[in-house]
Amino acid sequence: MTFSDGPKDTALFTDVPHNVAEPGKSVGITCLTAGNPKPSCFLVMQKPDLSIHQLSTSLPGAYDITSYNSHQHDGVYLCRCSNFISSQDKFLELSTYGKQTCFVSLT
């Protein structure tokens, strides 16, 4: 068996348009990647107060919010996928519909 690839083509996305959620609605967050050996992925959330929370998920790389609440769920989500070769991170910001937000690019 040949191992050749760290995580690649990692994608993090939601099932709501433009990553803007309506209060009380459900939101799905999914992280996908490729690699050999198969990378493992986990999700972390950083709230506006800069606190960090690892998300408990029933499926690796997937998180479901059943009733969106801006106080609990607005923030930056990180997906980190890794195997013994390397790791790859992807970020997205999830915010509330109708709430003014300021986006800062770190690139």
N, CA, C and O atoms as a MOPAC input file, in Angstrom:
PM7 MOZYME 1SCF
protein

 N      0.84800 1    -1.17400 1     0.00000 1
 C      0.00000 1     0.00000 1     0.00000 1
 C      0.89300 1     1.23600 1     0.00000 1
 O      1.83800 1     1.33100 1     0.78300 1
 N      0.58700 1     2.17200 1    -0.87800 1
 C      1.36400 1     3.39200 1    -1.01000 1
 C      0.58100 1     4.57000 1    -0.45300 1
 O     -0.57800 1     4.78600 1    -0.80600 1
 N      1.22900 1     5.32700 1     0.42200 1
 C      0.63900 1     6.55800 1     0.94600 1
 C      1.33000 1     7.72000 1     0.26400 1
 O      2.55700 1     7.81800 1     0.25600 1
 N      0.50900 1     8.61400 1    -0.31900 1
 C      1.14400 1     9.62900 1    -1.14000 1
 C      0.65500 1    11.05400 1    -0.94500 1
 O      1.33700 1    11.99200 1    -1.35500 1
 N     -0.49700 1    11.24100 1    -0.33800 1
 C     -1.06400 1    12.58800 1    -0.31300 1
 C     -1.51300 1    13.01700 1     1.07000 1
 O     -2.18500 1    12.27600 1     1.78800 1
 N     -1.12200 1    14.24200 1     1.42700 1
 C     -1.75000 1    14.89400 1     2.55800 1
 C     -3.11600 1    15.40000 1     2.11200 1
 O     -3.47800 1    15.24800 1     0.94500 1
 N     -3.87500 1    15.99500 1     3.01900 1
 C     -5.18700 1    16.52600 1     2.64100 1
 C     -5.05900 1    17.53100 1     1.49400 1
 O     -4.14100 1    18.35100 1     1.46500 1
 N     -5.99200 1    17.44900 1     0.56300 1
 C     -5.99500 1    18.38900 1    -0.56000 1
 C     -7.43400 1    18.65000 1    -0.97300 1
 O     -8.32800 1    17.84600 1    -0.71000 1
 N     -7.63800 1    19.77100 1    -1.61400 1
 C     -8.97300 1    20.16400 1    -2.07500 1
 C     -9.97700 1    20.23000 1    -0.92300 1
 O    -11.16100 1    19.95000 1    -1.11200 1
 N     -9.51100 1    20.59500 1     0.25100 1
 C    -10.39700 1    20.69300 1     1.40900 1
 C    -11.38600 1    21.83500 1     1.18900 1
 O    -11.01500 1    22.92800 1     0.76000 1
 N    -12.65000 1    21.55700 1     1.49200 1
 C    -13.71300 1    22.55700 1     1.31700 1
 C    -14.57100 1    22.58300 1     2.58200 1
 O    -14.86400 1    21.54200 1     3.17100 1
 N    -14.96600 1    23.77900 1     2.98500 1
 C    -15.85100 1    23.97100 1     4.14000 1
 C    -17.01000 1    24.81300 1     3.66100 1
 O    -16.80500 1    25.89300 1     3.10800 1
 N    -18.23500 1    24.33300 1     3.86600 1
 C    -19.39900 1    25.06300 1     3.37200 1
 C    -20.61600 1    24.83200 1     4.25700 1
 O    -20.65700 1    23.90300 1     5.06400 1
 N    -21.59900 1    25.69800 1     4.08300 1
 C    -22.87200 1    25.57000 1     4.79700 1
 C    -23.97900 1    25.33500 1     3.77800 1
 O    -23.76600 1    25.43300 1     2.56900 1
 N    -25.16500 1    25.02300 1     4.29100 1
 C    -26.30700 1    24.84800 1     3.40100 1
 C    -27.21900 1    26.07700 1     3.39000 1
 O    -28.38900 1    25.98300 1     3.01900 1
 N    -26.67400 1    27.24000 1     3.80300 1
 C    -27.42800 1    28.49500 1     3.74300 1
 C    -26.69600 1    29.45300 1     2.80000 1
 O    -25.46600 1    29.47100 1     2.77200 1
 N    -27.44400 1    30.25000 1     2.02700 1
 C    -26.80800 1    31.15600 1     1.06900 1
 C    -25.88100 1    32.16300 1     1.74600 1
 O    -26.23200 1    32.77400 1     2.75500 1
 N    -24.70300 1    32.32000 1     1.17500 1
 C    -23.71700 1    33.32500 1     1.60800 1
 C    -23.32100 1    33.18000 1     3.08000 1
 O    -22.83100 1    34.13800 1     3.68000 1
 N    -23.52400 1    32.00000 1     3.66700 1
 C    -23.18700 1    31.73600 1     5.07800 1
 C    -23.89600 1    32.69100 1     6.02100 1
 O    -23.34300 1    33.08700 1     7.04600 1
 N    -25.13000 1    33.06100 1     5.67000 1
 C    -25.95600 1    33.94400 1     6.49600 1
 C    -27.21300 1    33.17500 1     6.87900 1
 O    -27.99900 1    32.78300 1     6.01700 1
 N    -27.39700 1    32.96300 1     8.18400 1
 C    -28.48000 1    32.11500 1     8.69500 1
 C    -29.62400 1    32.94100 1     9.26900 1
 O    -29.42200 1    34.05200 1     9.75900 1
 N    -30.81300 1    32.38700 1     9.20200 1
 C    -31.98000 1    33.00700 1     9.82000 1
 C    -32.16500 1    32.43900 1    11.22300 1
 O    -32.07100 1    31.22600 1    11.41100 1
 N    -32.42800 1    33.29600 1    12.21500 1
 C    -32.65800 1    32.81600 1    13.57900 1
 C    -33.77100 1    31.77100 1    13.60700 1
 O    -34.80800 1    31.92600 1    12.96200 1
 N    -33.53200 1    30.70500 1    14.36800 1
 C    -34.50700 1    29.63900 1    14.53500 1
 C    -34.48400 1    28.57200 1    13.47000 1
 O    -35.11700 1    27.53000 1    13.64100 1
 N    -33.77700 1    28.79000 1    12.37300 1
 C    -33.70700 1    27.81400 1    11.27400 1
 C    -32.52700 1    26.86700 1    11.48300 1
 O    -31.62000 1    27.15100 1    12.26600 1
 N    -32.55200 1    25.74600 1    10.77900 1
 C    -31.44300 1    24.80000 1    10.86600 1
 C    -30.33700 1    25.18300 1     9.87900 1
 O    -30.58800 1    25.77400 1     8.82900 1
 N    -29.11800 1    24.83000 1    10.24900 1
 C    -27.94000 1    25.10000 1     9.41900 1
 C    -27.03500 1    23.87400 1     9.47700 1
 O    -26.75200 1    23.35300 1    10.55500 1
 N    -26.58900 1    23.42300 1     8.32200 1
 C    -25.61800 1    22.34300 1     8.26100 1
 C    -24.26600 1    22.88900 1     7.83800 1
 O    -24.18100 1    23.72800 1     6.94100 1
 N    -23.20800 1    22.41100 1     8.48700 1
 C    -21.83700 1    22.80000 1     8.15100 1
 C    -21.09400 1    21.51300 1     7.79400 1
 O    -21.12800 1    20.53800 1     8.54500 1
 N    -20.42100 1    21.52100 1     6.63800 1
 C    -19.76700 1    20.30200 1     6.16600 1
 C    -18.34700 1    20.61300 1     5.71200 1
 O    -18.08700 1    21.63800 1     5.08100 1
 N    -17.44500 1    19.71400 1     6.04300 1
 C    -16.05100 1    19.78900 1     5.61700 1
 C    -15.72600 1    18.52500 1     4.83100 1
 O    -15.95900 1    17.41300 1     5.30500 1
 N    -15.18800 1    18.70100 1     3.63100 1
 C    -14.80200 1    17.58000 1     2.78400 1
 C    -13.34100 1    17.72300 1     2.38400 1
 O    -12.83400 1    18.83300 1     2.22800 1
 N    -12.67300 1    16.58900 1     2.22200 1
 C    -11.27800 1    16.60700 1     1.79600 1
 C    -10.93300 1    15.30900 1     1.09300 1
 O    -11.70600 1    14.35200 1     1.12100 1
 N     -9.77900 1    15.28000 1     0.46700 1
 C     -9.25000 1    14.07600 1    -0.16600 1
 C     -7.82900 1    13.87900 1     0.33400 1
 O     -7.21000 1    14.81700 1     0.83700 1
 N     -7.31700 1    12.68600 1     0.20200 1
 C     -5.94600 1    12.39300 1     0.59200 1
 C     -5.74900 1    10.90000 1     0.74300 1
 O     -6.71400 1    10.14200 1     0.84200 1
 N     -4.48100 1    10.47500 1     0.76100 1
 C     -4.15400 1     9.06300 1     0.91900 1
 C     -2.92300 1     8.95300 1     1.81100 1
 O     -1.82000 1     9.29000 1     1.37900 1
 N     -3.09100 1     8.48400 1     3.05300 1
 C     -4.29100 1     7.86000 1     3.61500 1
 C     -5.39200 1     8.89200 1     3.88100 1
 O     -5.13500 1    10.09400 1     3.95100 1
 N     -6.61800 1     8.39400 1     4.02600 1
 C     -7.77000 1     9.26800 1     4.22800 1
 C     -7.54000 1    10.15900 1     5.44900 1
 O     -7.30500 1     9.65500 1     6.54700 1
 N     -7.60500 1    11.48300 1     5.26300 1
 C     -7.42600 1    12.39900 1     6.39900 1
 C     -8.62600 1    12.36000 1     7.34300 1
 O     -9.74600 1    12.06000 1     6.92900 1
 N     -8.38200 1    12.65900 1     8.58500 1
 C     -9.46900 1    12.85400 1     9.55000 1
 C     -9.68600 1    14.35800 1     9.70100 1
 O     -8.73900 1    15.14100 1     9.63100 1
 N    -10.94800 1    14.75400 1     9.90900 1
 C    -11.29200 1    16.16700 1     9.99300 1
 C    -12.03600 1    16.45000 1    11.29000 1
 O    -12.78600 1    15.60900 1    11.78400 1
 N    -11.82200 1    17.63800 1    11.83400 1
 C    -12.62500 1    18.09300 1    12.96000 1
 C    -12.96200 1    19.55800 1    12.77300 1
 O    -12.28500 1    20.27800 1    12.03900 1
 N    -14.02300 1    19.99200 1    13.44900 1
 C    -14.51600 1    21.36300 1    13.33600 1
 C    -14.34700 1    22.09900 1    14.65100 1
 O    -14.57000 1    21.54100 1    15.72500 1
 N    -13.95000 1    23.36200 1    14.55200 1
 C    -13.77700 1    24.24500 1    15.70000 1
 C    -14.50200 1    25.54300 1    15.39400 1
 O    -14.54000 1    25.97500 1    14.24200 1
 N    -15.07600 1    26.16800 1    16.40900 1
 C    -15.73300 1    27.45700 1    16.23900 1
 C    -15.04300 1    28.49200 1    17.10100 1
 O    -14.73800 1    28.23900 1    18.26700 1
 N    -14.79500 1    29.67100 1    16.52300 1
 C    -14.28800 1    30.80800 1    17.28000 1
 C    -15.39300 1    31.85200 1    17.32200 1
 O    -15.82000 1    32.36500 1    16.28700 1
 N    -15.85300 1    32.16200 1    18.53200 1
 C    -16.92600 1    33.14000 1    18.71300 1
 C    -16.36200 1    34.55800 1    18.61600 1
 O    -15.15000 1    34.75300 1    18.70800 1
 N    -17.24500 1    35.55200 1    18.42800 1
 C    -16.77600 1    36.94000 1    18.35400 1
 C    -15.96800 1    37.38800 1    19.57500 1
 O    -15.13500 1    38.28800 1    19.46300 1
 N    -16.20400 1    36.76500 1    20.74900 1
 C    -15.42000 1    37.12100 1    21.93600 1
 C    -14.05900 1    36.42100 1    21.94600 1
 O    -13.32700 1    36.50700 1    22.93200 1
 N    -13.71100 1    35.72100 1    20.84100 1
 C    -12.44500 1    35.02400 1    20.60500 1
 C    -12.31100 1    33.71300 1    21.37000 1
 O    -11.24400 1    33.09800 1    21.33600 1
 N    -13.36300 1    33.26400 1    22.06300 1
 C    -13.29700 1    31.95100 1    22.70400 1
 C    -13.38300 1    30.86500 1    21.62200 1
 O    -14.03100 1    31.05200 1    20.59200 1
 N    -12.72300 1    29.73200 1    21.87300 1
 C    -12.63600 1    28.62600 1    20.91900 1
 C    -13.40200 1    27.43100 1    21.47800 1
 O    -13.29800 1    27.11000 1    22.66200 1
 N    -14.17900 1    26.77200 1    20.60200 1
 C    -14.97100 1    25.61100 1    21.01600 1
 C    -14.84900 1    24.51500 1    19.96700 1
 O    -15.19100 1    24.72600 1    18.80300 1
 N    -14.35300 1    23.32200 1    20.38300 1
 C    -14.36100 1    22.19400 1    19.45500 1
 C    -15.78800 1    21.67400 1    19.40200 1
 O    -16.44100 1    21.53100 1    20.43600 1
 N    -16.27100 1    21.39200 1    18.20100 1
 C    -17.65200 1    20.98200 1    18.01500 1
 C    -17.77600 1    19.46700 1    18.07200 1
 O    -17.03800 1    18.74400 1    17.40200 1
 N    -18.71100 1    19.00300 1    18.87400 1
 C    -19.01200 1    17.57700 1    18.91800 1
 C    -19.87000 1    17.24300 1    17.70700 1
 O    -20.88800 1    17.89000 1    17.45700 1
 N    -19.45700 1    16.24200 1    16.96500 1
 C    -20.18100 1    15.89500 1    15.75400 1
 C    -20.52100 1    14.41300 1    15.74800 1
 O    -19.75900 1    13.58900 1    16.25400 1
 N    -21.67200 1    14.07800 1    15.17200 1
 C    -22.02100 1    12.66900 1    15.03800 1
 C    -21.30600 1    12.04900 1    13.84200 1
 O    -21.01800 1    10.85300 1    13.83500 1
 N    -21.02400 1    12.86400 1    12.83900 1
 C    -20.24400 1    12.43400 1    11.68200 1
 C    -18.99700 1    13.30300 1    11.59200 1
 O    -19.09900 1    14.52400 1    11.71300 1
 N    -17.82200 1    12.71400 1    11.38300 1
 C    -16.61300 1    13.53700 1    11.26000 1
 C    -16.75000 1    14.56000 1    10.13200 1
 O    -17.14200 1    14.21700 1     9.01700 1
 N    -16.42800 1    15.80700 1    10.43100 1
 C    -16.46400 1    16.84800 1     9.42800 1
 C    -17.84600 1    17.39600 1     9.11900 1
 O    -18.01300 1    18.13400 1     8.14800 1
 N    -18.84700 1    17.04500 1     9.93200 1
 C    -20.20200 1    17.55900 1     9.69600 1
 C    -20.80400 1    18.00700 1    11.01700 1
 O    -20.63600 1    17.34200 1    12.04000 1
 N    -21.50500 1    19.13400 1    10.99500 1
 C    -22.12200 1    19.67800 1    12.20400 1
 C    -23.48000 1    20.25400 1    11.82600 1
 O    -23.60000 1    20.98700 1    10.84400 1
 N    -24.49600 1    19.92300 1    12.60600 1
 C    -25.84200 1    20.42600 1    12.36200 1
 C    -26.29800 1    21.30600 1    13.51500 1
 O    -26.22600 1    20.91700 1    14.68100 1
 N    -26.76600 1    22.48900 1    13.17100 1
 C    -27.37700 1    23.40600 1    14.13600 1
 C    -28.87600 1    23.30500 1    13.89400 1
 O    -29.34400 1    23.59900 1    12.79400 1
 N    -29.63600 1    22.89300 1    14.90500 1
 C    -31.06700 1    22.68200 1    14.68900 1
 C    -31.88100 1    23.95800 1    14.81200 1
 O    -32.91500 1    24.08400 1    14.15600 1
 N    -31.45100 1    24.90400 1    15.62900 1
 C    -32.16200 1    26.17000 1    15.78200 1
 C    -31.12700 1    27.28200 1    15.93300 1
 O    -30.60000 1    27.50800 1    17.02200 1
 N    -30.84300 1    27.97100 1    14.83200 1
 C    -29.77300 1    28.95700 1    14.80600 1
 C    -30.05700 1    30.12100 1    15.74500 1
 O    -31.15200 1    30.68300 1    15.75000 1
 N    -29.05300 1    30.47000 1    16.53600 1
 C    -29.13100 1    31.56800 1    17.49200 1
 C    -27.84200 1    32.37300 1    17.34300 1
 O    -26.74900 1    31.82300 1    17.47400 1
 N    -27.96500 1    33.67600 1    17.06900 1
 C    -26.76700 1    34.47500 1    16.80200 1
 C    -25.79300 1    34.46600 1    17.97400 1
 O    -24.58100 1    34.43000 1    17.76100 1
 N    -26.29300 1    34.49800 1    19.19800 1
 C    -25.40700 1    34.52000 1    20.37300 1
 C    -24.58300 1    33.23800 1    20.46600 1
 O    -23.41100 1    33.28100 1    20.83900 1
 N    -25.18200 1    32.10900 1    20.13300 1
 C    -24.48500 1    30.82400 1    20.24000 1
 C    -23.69700 1    30.45200 1    18.99200 1
 O    -22.66500 1    29.78800 1    19.09400 1
 N    -24.16300 1    30.87000 1    17.80900 1
 C    -23.63300 1    30.29700 1    16.58400 1
 C    -22.90200 1    31.25500 1    15.65200 1
 O    -22.19200 1    30.78600 1    14.76200 1
 N    -23.03500 1    32.57900 1    15.80800 1
 C    -22.26700 1    33.49800 1    14.96900 1
 C    -20.78300 1    33.32300 1    15.28300 1
 O    -20.40000 1    33.22300 1    16.44800 1
 N    -19.96200 1    33.28800 1    14.25800 1
 C    -18.52900 1    33.20000 1    14.48400 1
 C    -17.80200 1    32.61800 1    13.29400 1
 O    -18.38500 1    32.42000 1    12.22700 1
 N    -16.52800 1    32.34600 1    13.48500 1
 C    -15.67100 1    31.76800 1    12.45800 1
 C    -15.55000 1    30.27400 1    12.73900 1
 O    -15.25600 1    29.85800 1    13.86000 1
 N    -15.78100 1    29.48100 1    11.70200 1
 C    -15.67100 1    28.03000 1    11.80600 1
 C    -14.42200 1    27.58000 1    11.06500 1
 O    -14.13000 1    28.05500 1     9.96800 1
 N    -13.69300 1    26.66400 1    11.67700 1
 C    -12.45600 1    26.11900 1    11.12200 1
 C    -12.62600 1    24.62500 1    10.94600 1
 O    -13.08300 1    23.93100 1    11.85500 1
 N    -12.26200 1    24.14000 1     9.79100 1
 C    -12.15600 1    22.70200 1     9.55600 1
 C    -10.67400 1    22.38800 1     9.41300 1
 O     -9.98900 1    22.98700 1     8.58400 1
 N    -10.18300 1    21.46600 1    10.20400 1
 C     -8.78600 1    21.02200 1    10.08200 1
 C     -8.79800 1    19.54000 1     9.71800 1
 O     -9.33700 1    18.71000 1    10.45100 1
 N     -8.19600 1    19.22700 1     8.57800 1
 C     -8.07400 1    17.84900 1     8.11700 1
 C     -6.59600 1    17.48200 1     8.11100 1
 O     -5.75200 1    18.26600 1     7.67700 1
 N     -6.29400 1    16.28000 1     8.59600 1
 C     -4.89100 1    15.89100 1     8.65800 1
 C     -4.73300 1    14.38000 1     8.54600 1
 O     -5.63000 1    13.60700 1     8.88300 1
 N     -3.57100 1    13.99200 1     8.06400 1
 C     -3.08200 1    12.62900 1     8.15100 1
 C     -1.60000 1    12.74100 1     8.51400 1
 O     -1.11600 1    13.83800 1     8.79300 1
 N     -0.88400 1    11.63200 1     8.51400 1
 C      0.50100 1    11.71900 1     8.98100 1
 C      1.40500 1    12.46000 1     7.99900 1
 O      2.55500 1    12.75000 1     8.32600 1
 N      0.90900 1    12.77000 1     6.80600 1
 C      1.72600 1    13.47800 1     5.82700 1
 C      1.66400 1    14.98400 1     6.04500 1
 O      2.69600 1    15.65600 1     6.04500 1
 N      0.44900 1    15.52200 1     6.23300 1
 C      0.30800 1    16.96900 1     6.42700 1
 C     -1.09600 1    17.29600 1     6.93100 1
 O     -1.88500 1    16.40000 1     7.23100 1
 N     -1.39500 1    18.58900 1     7.02000 1
 C     -2.73900 1    19.03000 1     7.40300 1
 C     -3.13000 1    20.21500 1     6.52000 1
 O     -2.28300 1    20.86600 1     5.90800 1
 N     -4.44100 1    20.47500 1     6.47300 1
 C     -4.95600 1    21.60500 1     5.70400 1
 C     -6.14400 1    22.18100 1     6.45500 1
 O     -6.98600 1    21.43800 1     6.95900 1
 N     -6.21200 1    23.52200 1     6.53200 1
 C     -7.28300 1    24.22000 1     7.23400 1
 C     -8.12600 1    25.01400 1     6.24600 1
 O     -7.61600 1    25.53200 1     5.25300 1
 N     -9.42300 1    25.10300 1     6.52900 1
 C    -10.33600 1    25.98300 1     5.79700 1
 C    -11.20600 1    26.70500 1     6.82300 1
 O    -11.56600 1    26.13700 1     7.85400 1
 N    -11.54100 1    27.96100 1     6.52800 1
 C    -12.32600 1    28.80400 1     7.43000 1
 C    -13.55800 1    29.32500 1     6.71300 1
 O    -13.56800 1    29.46700 1     5.49000 1
 N    -14.60200 1    29.61000 1     7.49100 1
 C    -15.73700 1    30.38100 1     6.98700 1
 C    -16.35000 1    31.13800 1     8.14900 1
 O    -16.24400 1    30.71900 1     9.30200 1
 N    -16.99500 1    32.26300 1     7.83700 1
 C    -17.68800 1    33.04000 1     8.86300 1
 C    -19.17900 1    32.86000 1     8.66800 1
 O    -19.70000 1    33.04200 1     7.56800 1
 N    -19.86600 1    32.49900 1     9.75400 1
 C    -21.30700 1    32.31800 1     9.74100 1
 C    -21.92300 1    33.44600 1    10.55600 1
 O    -21.52000 1    33.69200 1    11.69200 1
 N    -22.89600 1    34.12500 1     9.97400 1
 C    -23.51800 1    35.24900 1    10.66000 1
 C    -25.03800 1    35.18000 1    10.51300 1
 O    -25.57100 1    34.31600 1     9.81800 1
 N    -25.71800 1    36.10500 1    11.17900 1
 C    -27.17500 1    36.11200 1    11.24300 1
 C    -27.75900 1    37.05100 1    10.20500 1
 O    -27.26900 1    38.16400 1    10.01200 1
 N    -28.80400 1    36.59700 1     9.54300 1
 C    -29.52400 1    37.40400 1     8.56400 1
 C    -30.02700 1    38.68200 1     9.22500 1
 O    -30.64100 1    38.64400 1    10.29100 1
 N    -29.75700 1    39.81300 1     8.57900 1
 C    -30.22600 1    41.10800 1     9.09500 1
 C    -29.27900 1    41.76000 1    10.07100 1
 O    -29.48600 1    42.91900 1    10.42900 1
 N    -28.25400 1    41.06900 1    10.51700 1
 C    -27.29300 1    41.62800 1    11.47200 1
 C    -26.10600 1    42.18700 1    10.68900 1
 O    -25.56600 1    41.50600 1     9.81600 1
 N    -25.69900 1    43.40800 1    10.99000 1
 C    -24.54500 1    43.98900 1    10.30200 1
 C    -23.28800 1    43.32700 1    10.82700 1
 O    -23.10200 1    43.16300 1    12.03300 1
 N    -22.42200 1    42.94800 1     9.88300 1
 C    -21.15900 1    42.32100 1    10.25500 1
 C    -20.02400 1    43.00700 1     9.51500 1
 O    -20.22400 1    43.65900 1     8.49000 1
 N    -18.85300 1    42.84400 1    10.05200 1
 C    -17.64100 1    43.36800 1     9.43900 1
 C    -16.74500 1    42.18300 1     9.12600 1
 O    -16.41000 1    41.40900 1    10.02200 1
 N    -16.35700 1    42.03100 1     7.88300 1
 C    -15.50800 1    40.91900 1     7.48700 1
 C    -14.08600 1    41.41100 1     7.32400 1
 O    -13.84200 1    42.44500 1     6.70200 1
 N    -13.15400 1    40.66800 1     7.88500 1
 C    -11.73800 1    40.99800 1     7.80100 1
 C    -11.03400 1    39.84300 1     7.12300 1
 O    -11.15900 1    38.69600 1     7.55100 1
 N    -10.30600 1    40.13600 1     6.08000 1
 C     -9.55600 1    39.11400 1     5.38200 1
 C     -8.14900 1    39.06000 1     5.95100 1
 O     -7.49000 1    40.09000 1     6.09900 1
 N     -7.68700 1    37.84800 1     6.27200 1
 C     -6.35400 1    37.66900 1     6.83100 1
 C     -5.34000 1    37.28500 1     5.75900 1
 O     -4.20500 1    36.93300 1     6.08000 1
 N     -5.73800 1    37.34900 1     4.48700 1
 C     -4.80500 1    36.96600 1     3.42200 1
 C     -4.15400 1    38.15800 1     2.79700 1
 O     -3.34100 1    38.01100 1     1.88500 1

